[in-house]
Coordinates of C-alpha atoms in Angstrom, one line a residue:
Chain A
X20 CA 91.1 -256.3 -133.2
X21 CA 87.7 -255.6 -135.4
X22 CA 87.6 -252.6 -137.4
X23 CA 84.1 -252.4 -139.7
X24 CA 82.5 -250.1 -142.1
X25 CA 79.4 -249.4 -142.7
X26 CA 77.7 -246.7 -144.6
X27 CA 74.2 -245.0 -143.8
X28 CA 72.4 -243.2 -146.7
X29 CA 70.1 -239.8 -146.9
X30 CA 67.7 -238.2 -149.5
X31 CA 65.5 -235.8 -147.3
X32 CA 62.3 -234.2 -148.9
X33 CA 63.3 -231.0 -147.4
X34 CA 66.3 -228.9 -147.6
X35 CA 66.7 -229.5 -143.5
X36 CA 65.9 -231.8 -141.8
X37 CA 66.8 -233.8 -138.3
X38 CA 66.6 -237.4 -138.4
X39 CA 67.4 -239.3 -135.7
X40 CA 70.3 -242.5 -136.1
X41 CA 70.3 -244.2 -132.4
X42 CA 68.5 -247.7 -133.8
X43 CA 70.8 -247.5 -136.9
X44 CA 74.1 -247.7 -135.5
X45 CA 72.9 -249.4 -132.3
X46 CA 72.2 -252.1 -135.7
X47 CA 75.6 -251.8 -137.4
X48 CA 77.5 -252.2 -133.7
X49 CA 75.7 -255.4 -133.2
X50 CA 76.3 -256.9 -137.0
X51 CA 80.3 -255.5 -136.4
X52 CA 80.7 -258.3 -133.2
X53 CA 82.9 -255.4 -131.7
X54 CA 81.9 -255.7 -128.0
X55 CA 84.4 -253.3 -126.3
X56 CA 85.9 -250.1 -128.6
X57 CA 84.4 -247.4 -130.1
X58 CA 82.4 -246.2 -133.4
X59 CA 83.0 -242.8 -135.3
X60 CA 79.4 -241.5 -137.1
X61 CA 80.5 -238.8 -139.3
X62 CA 78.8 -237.2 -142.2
X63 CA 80.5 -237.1 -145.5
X64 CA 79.0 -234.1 -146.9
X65 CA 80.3 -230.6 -145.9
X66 CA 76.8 -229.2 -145.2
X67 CA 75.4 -232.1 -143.1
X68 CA 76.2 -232.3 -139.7
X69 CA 75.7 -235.3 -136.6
X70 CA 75.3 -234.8 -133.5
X71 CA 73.9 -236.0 -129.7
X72 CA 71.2 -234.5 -128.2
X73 CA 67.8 -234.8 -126.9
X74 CA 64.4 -236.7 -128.8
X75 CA 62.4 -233.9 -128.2
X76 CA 60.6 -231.8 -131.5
X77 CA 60.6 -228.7 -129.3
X78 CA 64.1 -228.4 -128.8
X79 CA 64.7 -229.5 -132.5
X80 CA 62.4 -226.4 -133.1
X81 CA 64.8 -224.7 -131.4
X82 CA 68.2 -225.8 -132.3
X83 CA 66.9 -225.1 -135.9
X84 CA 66.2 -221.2 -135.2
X85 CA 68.8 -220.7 -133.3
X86 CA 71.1 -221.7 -136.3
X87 CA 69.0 -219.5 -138.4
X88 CA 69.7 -216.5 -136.0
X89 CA 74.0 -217.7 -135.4
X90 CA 73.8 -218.1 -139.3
X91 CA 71.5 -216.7 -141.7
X92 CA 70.8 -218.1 -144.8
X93 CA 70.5 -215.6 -147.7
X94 CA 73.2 -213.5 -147.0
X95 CA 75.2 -211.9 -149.0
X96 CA 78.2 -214.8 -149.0
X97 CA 80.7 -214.6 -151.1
X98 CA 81.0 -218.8 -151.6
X99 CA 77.6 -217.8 -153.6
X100 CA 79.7 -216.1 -156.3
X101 CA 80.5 -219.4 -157.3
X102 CA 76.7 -220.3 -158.1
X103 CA 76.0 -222.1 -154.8
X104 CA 73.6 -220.7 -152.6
X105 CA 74.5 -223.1 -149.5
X106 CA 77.1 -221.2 -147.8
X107 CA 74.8 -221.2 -144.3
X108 CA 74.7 -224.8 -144.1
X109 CA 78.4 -225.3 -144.2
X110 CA 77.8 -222.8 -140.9
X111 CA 75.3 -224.4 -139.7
X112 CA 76.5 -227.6 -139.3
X113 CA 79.8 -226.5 -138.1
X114 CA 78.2 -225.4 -134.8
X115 CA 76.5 -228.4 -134.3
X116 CA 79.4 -230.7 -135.4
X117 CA 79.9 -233.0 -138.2
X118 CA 81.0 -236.2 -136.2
X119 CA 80.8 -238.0 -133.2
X120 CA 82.3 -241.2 -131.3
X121 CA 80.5 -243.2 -129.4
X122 CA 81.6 -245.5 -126.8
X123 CA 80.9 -249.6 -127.1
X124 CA 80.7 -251.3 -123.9
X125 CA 79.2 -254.5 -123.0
X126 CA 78.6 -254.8 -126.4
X127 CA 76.3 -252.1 -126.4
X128 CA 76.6 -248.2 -127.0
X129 CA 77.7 -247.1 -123.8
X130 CA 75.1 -243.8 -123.7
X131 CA 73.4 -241.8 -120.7
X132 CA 69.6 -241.8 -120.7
X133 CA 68.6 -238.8 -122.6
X134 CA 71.6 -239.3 -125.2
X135 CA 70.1 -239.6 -128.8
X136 CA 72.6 -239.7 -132.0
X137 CA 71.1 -237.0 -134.8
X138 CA 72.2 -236.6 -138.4
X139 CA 71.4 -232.9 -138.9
X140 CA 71.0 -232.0 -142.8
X141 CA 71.1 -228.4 -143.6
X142 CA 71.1 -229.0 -147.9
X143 CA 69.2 -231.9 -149.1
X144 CA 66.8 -233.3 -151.6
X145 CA 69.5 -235.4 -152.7
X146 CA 71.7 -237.9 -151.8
X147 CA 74.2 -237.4 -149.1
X148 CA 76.0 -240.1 -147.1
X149 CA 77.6 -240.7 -143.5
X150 CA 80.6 -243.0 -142.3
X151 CA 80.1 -245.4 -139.7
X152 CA 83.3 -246.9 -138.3
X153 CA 83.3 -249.5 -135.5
X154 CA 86.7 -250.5 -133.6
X155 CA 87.7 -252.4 -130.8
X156 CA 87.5 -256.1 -130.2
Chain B
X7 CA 94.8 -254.9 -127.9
X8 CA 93.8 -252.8 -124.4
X9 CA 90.3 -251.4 -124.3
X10 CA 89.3 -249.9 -121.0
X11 CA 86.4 -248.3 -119.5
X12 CA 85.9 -246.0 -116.5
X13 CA 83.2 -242.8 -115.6
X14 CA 83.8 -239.6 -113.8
X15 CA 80.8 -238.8 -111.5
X16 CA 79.5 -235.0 -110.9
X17 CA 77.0 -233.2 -108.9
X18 CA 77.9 -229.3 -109.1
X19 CA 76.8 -226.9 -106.3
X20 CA 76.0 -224.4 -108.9
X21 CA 74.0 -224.6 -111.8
X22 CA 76.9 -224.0 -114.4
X23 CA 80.3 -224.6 -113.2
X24 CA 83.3 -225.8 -115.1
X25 CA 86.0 -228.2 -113.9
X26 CA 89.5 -229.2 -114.9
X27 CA 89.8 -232.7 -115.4
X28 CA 93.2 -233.0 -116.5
X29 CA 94.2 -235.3 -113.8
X30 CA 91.5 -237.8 -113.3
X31 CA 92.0 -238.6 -116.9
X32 CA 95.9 -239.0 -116.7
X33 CA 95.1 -241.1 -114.1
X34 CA 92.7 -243.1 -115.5
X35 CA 95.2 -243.6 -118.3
X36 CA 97.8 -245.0 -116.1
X37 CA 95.3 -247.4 -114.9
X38 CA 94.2 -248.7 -117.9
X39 CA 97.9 -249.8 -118.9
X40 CA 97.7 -248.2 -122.8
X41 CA 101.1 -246.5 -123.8
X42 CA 100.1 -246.2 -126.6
X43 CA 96.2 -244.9 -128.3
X44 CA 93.9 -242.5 -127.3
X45 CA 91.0 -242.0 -124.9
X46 CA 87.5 -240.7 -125.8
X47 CA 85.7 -238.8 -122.7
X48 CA 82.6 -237.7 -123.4
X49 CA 79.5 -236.5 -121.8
X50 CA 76.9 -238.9 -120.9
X51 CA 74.5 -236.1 -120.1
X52 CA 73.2 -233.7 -122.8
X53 CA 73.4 -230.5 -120.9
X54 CA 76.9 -230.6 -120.5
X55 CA 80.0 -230.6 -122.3
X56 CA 83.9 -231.6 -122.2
X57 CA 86.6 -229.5 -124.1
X58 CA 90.1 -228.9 -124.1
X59 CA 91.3 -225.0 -123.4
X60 CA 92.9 -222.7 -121.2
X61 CA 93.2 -222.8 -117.1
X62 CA 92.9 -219.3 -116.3
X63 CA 90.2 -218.4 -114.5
X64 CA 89.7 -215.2 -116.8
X65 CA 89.3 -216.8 -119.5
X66 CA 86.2 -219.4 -118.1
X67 CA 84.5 -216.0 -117.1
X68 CA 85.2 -214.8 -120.5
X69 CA 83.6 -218.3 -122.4
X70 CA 80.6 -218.2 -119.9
X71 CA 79.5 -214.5 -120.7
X72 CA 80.0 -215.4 -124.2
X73 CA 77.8 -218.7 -124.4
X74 CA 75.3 -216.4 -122.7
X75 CA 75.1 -213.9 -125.5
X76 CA 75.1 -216.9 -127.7
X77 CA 73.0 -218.9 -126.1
X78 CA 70.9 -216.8 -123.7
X79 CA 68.5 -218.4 -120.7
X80 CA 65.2 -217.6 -119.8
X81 CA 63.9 -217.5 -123.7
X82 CA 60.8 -218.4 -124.9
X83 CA 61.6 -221.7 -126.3
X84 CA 59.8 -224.5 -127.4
X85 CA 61.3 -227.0 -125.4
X86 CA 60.3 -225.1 -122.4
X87 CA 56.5 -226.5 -123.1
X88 CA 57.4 -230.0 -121.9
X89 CA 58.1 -228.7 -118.4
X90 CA 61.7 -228.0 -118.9
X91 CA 63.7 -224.9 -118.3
X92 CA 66.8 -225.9 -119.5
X93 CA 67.0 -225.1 -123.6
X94 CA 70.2 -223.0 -123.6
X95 CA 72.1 -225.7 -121.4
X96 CA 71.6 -227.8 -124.5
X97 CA 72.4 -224.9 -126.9
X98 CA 75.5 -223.9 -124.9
X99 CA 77.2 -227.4 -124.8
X100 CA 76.8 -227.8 -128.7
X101 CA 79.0 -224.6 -128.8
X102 CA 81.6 -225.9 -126.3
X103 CA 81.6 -229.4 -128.0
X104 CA 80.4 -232.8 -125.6
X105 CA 83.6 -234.9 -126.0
X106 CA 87.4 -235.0 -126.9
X107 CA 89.8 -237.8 -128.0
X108 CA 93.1 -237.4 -126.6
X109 CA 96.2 -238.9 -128.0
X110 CA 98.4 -240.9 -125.8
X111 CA 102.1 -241.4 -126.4
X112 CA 104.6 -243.1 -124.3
X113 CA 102.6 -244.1 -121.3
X114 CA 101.2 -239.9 -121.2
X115 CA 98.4 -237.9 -122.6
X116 CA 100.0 -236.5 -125.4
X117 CA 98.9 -232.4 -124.7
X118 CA 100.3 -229.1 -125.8
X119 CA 102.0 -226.8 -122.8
X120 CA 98.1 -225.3 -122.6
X121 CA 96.2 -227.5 -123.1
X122 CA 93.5 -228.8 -120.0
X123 CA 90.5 -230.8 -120.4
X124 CA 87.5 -229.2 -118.6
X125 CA 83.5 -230.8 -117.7
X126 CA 81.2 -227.9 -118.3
X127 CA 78.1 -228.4 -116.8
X128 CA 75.2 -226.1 -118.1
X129 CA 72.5 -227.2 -116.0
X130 CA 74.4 -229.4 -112.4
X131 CA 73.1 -229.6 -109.3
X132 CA 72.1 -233.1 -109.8
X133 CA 74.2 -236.1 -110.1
X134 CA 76.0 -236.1 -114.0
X135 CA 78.4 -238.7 -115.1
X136 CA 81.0 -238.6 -118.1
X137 CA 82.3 -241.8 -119.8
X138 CA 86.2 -242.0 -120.4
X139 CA 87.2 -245.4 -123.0
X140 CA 91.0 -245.9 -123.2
X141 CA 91.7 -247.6 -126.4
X142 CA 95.5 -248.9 -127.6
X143 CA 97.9 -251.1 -126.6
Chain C
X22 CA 97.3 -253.4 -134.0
X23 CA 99.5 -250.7 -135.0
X24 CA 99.5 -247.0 -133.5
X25 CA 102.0 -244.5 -135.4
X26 CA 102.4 -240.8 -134.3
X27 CA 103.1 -237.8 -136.1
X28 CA 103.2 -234.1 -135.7
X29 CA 102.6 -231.1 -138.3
X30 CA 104.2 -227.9 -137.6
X31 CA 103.1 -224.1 -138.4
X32 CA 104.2 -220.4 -138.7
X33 CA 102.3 -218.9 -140.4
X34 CA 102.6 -215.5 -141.5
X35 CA 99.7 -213.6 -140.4
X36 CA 97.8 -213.9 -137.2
X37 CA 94.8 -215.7 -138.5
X38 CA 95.4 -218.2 -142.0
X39 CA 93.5 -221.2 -142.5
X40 CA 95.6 -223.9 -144.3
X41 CA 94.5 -226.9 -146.3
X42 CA 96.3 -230.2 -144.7
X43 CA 94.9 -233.1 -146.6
X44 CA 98.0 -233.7 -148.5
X45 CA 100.0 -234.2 -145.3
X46 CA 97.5 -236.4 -143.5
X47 CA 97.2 -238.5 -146.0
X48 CA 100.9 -238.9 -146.5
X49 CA 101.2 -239.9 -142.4
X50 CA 98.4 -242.6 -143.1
X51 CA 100.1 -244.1 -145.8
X52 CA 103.7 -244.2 -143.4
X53 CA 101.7 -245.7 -140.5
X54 CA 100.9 -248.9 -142.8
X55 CA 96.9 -248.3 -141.7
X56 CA 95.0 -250.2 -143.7
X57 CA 91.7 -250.1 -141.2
X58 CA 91.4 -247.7 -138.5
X59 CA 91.1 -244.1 -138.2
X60 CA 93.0 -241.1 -137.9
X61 CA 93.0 -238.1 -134.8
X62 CA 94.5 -234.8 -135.8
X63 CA 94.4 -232.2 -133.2
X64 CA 95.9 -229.1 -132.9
X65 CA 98.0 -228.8 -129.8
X66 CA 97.1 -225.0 -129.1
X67 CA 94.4 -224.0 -127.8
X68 CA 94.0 -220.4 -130.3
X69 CA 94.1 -223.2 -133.3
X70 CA 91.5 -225.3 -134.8
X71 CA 90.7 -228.1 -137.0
X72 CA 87.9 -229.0 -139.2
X73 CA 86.6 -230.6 -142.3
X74 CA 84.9 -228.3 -145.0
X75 CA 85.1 -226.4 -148.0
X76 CA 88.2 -226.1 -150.1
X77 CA 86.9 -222.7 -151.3
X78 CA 88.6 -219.6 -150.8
X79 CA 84.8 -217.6 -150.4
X80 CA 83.6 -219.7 -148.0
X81 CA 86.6 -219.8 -146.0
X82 CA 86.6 -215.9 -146.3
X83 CA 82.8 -216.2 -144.9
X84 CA 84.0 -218.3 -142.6
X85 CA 86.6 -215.6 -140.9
X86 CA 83.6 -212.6 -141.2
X87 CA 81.6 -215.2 -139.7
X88 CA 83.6 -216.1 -136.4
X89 CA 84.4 -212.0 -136.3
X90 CA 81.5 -211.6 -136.0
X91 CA 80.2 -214.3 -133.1
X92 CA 83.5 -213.5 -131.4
X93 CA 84.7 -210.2 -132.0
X94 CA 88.4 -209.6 -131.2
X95 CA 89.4 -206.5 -129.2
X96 CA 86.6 -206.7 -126.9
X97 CA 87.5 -205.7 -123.3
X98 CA 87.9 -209.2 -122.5
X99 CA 88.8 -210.5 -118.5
X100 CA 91.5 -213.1 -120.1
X101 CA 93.3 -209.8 -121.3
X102 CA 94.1 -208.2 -117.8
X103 CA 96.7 -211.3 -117.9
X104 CA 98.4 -209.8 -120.6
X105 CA 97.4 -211.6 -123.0
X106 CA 95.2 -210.4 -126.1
X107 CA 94.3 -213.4 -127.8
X108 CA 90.9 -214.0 -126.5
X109 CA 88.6 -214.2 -129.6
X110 CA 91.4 -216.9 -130.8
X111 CA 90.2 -218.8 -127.9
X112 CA 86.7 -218.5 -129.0
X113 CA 86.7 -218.8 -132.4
X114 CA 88.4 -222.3 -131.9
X115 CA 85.7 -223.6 -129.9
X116 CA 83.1 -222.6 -132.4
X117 CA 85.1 -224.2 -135.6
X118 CA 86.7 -227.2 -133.6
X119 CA 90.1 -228.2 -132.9
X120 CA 90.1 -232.1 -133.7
X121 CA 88.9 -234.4 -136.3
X122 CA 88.9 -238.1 -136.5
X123 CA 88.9 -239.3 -140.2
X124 CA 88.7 -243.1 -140.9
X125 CA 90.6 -245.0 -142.8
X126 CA 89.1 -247.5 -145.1
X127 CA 90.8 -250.1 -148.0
X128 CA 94.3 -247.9 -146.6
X129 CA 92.7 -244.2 -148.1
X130 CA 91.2 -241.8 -146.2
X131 CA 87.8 -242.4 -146.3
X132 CA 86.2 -238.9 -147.0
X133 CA 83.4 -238.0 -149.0
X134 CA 84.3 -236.2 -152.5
X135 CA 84.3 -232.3 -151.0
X136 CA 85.4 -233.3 -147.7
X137 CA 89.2 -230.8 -147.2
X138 CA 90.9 -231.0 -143.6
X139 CA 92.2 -227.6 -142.4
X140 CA 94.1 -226.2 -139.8
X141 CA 92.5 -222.6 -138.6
X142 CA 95.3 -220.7 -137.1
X143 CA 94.0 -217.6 -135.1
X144 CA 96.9 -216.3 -132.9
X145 CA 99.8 -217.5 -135.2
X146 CA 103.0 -215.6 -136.2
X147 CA 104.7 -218.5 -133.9
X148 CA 106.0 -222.0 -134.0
X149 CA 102.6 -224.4 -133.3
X150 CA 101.6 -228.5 -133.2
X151 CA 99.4 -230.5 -134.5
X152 CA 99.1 -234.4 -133.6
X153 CA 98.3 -237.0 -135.7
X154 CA 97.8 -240.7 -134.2
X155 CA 96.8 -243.0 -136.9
X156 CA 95.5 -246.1 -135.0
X157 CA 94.0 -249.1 -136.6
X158 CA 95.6 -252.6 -138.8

């Protein structure tokens, strides 16, 4: 049995952003040797998300105002009254998810055609990190 | 260490339809020979999605009318300019979630009295497939 | 390759609580003898959730006007001409989650500094499950 651990690192220019992770785990699955198992992507910030879905700016457009309509920004929340003014992206990316697993097979990630891995950041501008764990043999 | 790999195959008469799968992964499970792990079955295709709820039929209506308001068809979106006319499919299987990891213990998915594992297909009539990697020993 | 199973149990006292469970997975990861691998924990209900976030007691408050507000309880739901009345629970589930998998690096937990598990219990006042399968070496 392999487990391995890798780590992927994020500074976005602005506060959300979409950036899309297929080639760098596709990378970290190769370097692992794990030819038949699994590997979890999940982010380790509570206001980033990751997630599969299509390589297509239009529906990035999309996803991204139909997070602002499901959950506004600029509310009134009352996690601001702490002095944060974030409490939308912890929404946000709970709709879109925070982690997925993808399967290894062949020694390759076993996806469909049109699947495309995502790491969705709703507060950035500063450093934020995501877990990559591959297992399997 | 057992790691096996099978795919469910779709092709729904309608163009949203949603379909217990309990049973073809139980017995995929007892195929693969793991007593013990868990098995990942996820969506290959990204308008459609794979979660664990109720089997009442009720209920399905209820989650269809609801992803609807959510995630309504027919909008102007931006996704839409490439040809498609199939944004909310992907919208509505972010809600519902695109794959599950079930626990298996003693030779048996390891599920609550209520729990069933549906395919929810947002946008069938066409030939889908789901990816199902057993992983234990 | 070792595979350990436990369960967590719940009654809580109102219908909807949202309870911090770190603590107790991290206690089952240390039993299990998991020094690489990951952890599943999955609620066995299907009106329960559970995700990572915030260990804040605004944003979880946001959180529960939030999900009242994409799925509204007391709605003339179809699931409720069974007799149930639990409908929104369903929903509300969906949209937060109802399983995480956490890795498990150097034998810790392998979370990112505000990174709290919780169960989301939305139809409780009754005895409920939660699985945890630590899997790994």
């Amino acid at each position: 049995m392999i487990v391995y651990t890798s780590y992927l690192f994020f500074n976005t220019k602005k506060r959300q952003e979409f950036i899309r992770i297929t080639d760098d785990i596709t990378a970290i699955v190769k370097t692992s040797g794990v030819t038949e198992g699994t590997v979890l992507v999940s982010a380790m910030h509570i206001t980033a998300g990751v997630y599969v879905n299509d390589w297509e700016e239009g529906l990035i457009h999309d996803f991204q105002v139909w997070l602002e309509k499901l959950a506004p920004a600029r509310l009134d929340y009352r996690h601001h009254q702490t002095g944060e003014d974030n409490a939308d992206a912890h929404l946000k990316r709970t709709i879109m998810g925070h982690q997925v697993v993808l399967p290894i097979t062949n020694g390759k990630l076993d996806l469909g055609p049109w699947e495309h891995l995502f790491y969705a950041e709703f507060d950035g501008q500063r450093k934020k990190r995501v877990v990559v764990k591959v297992m399997g043999m």
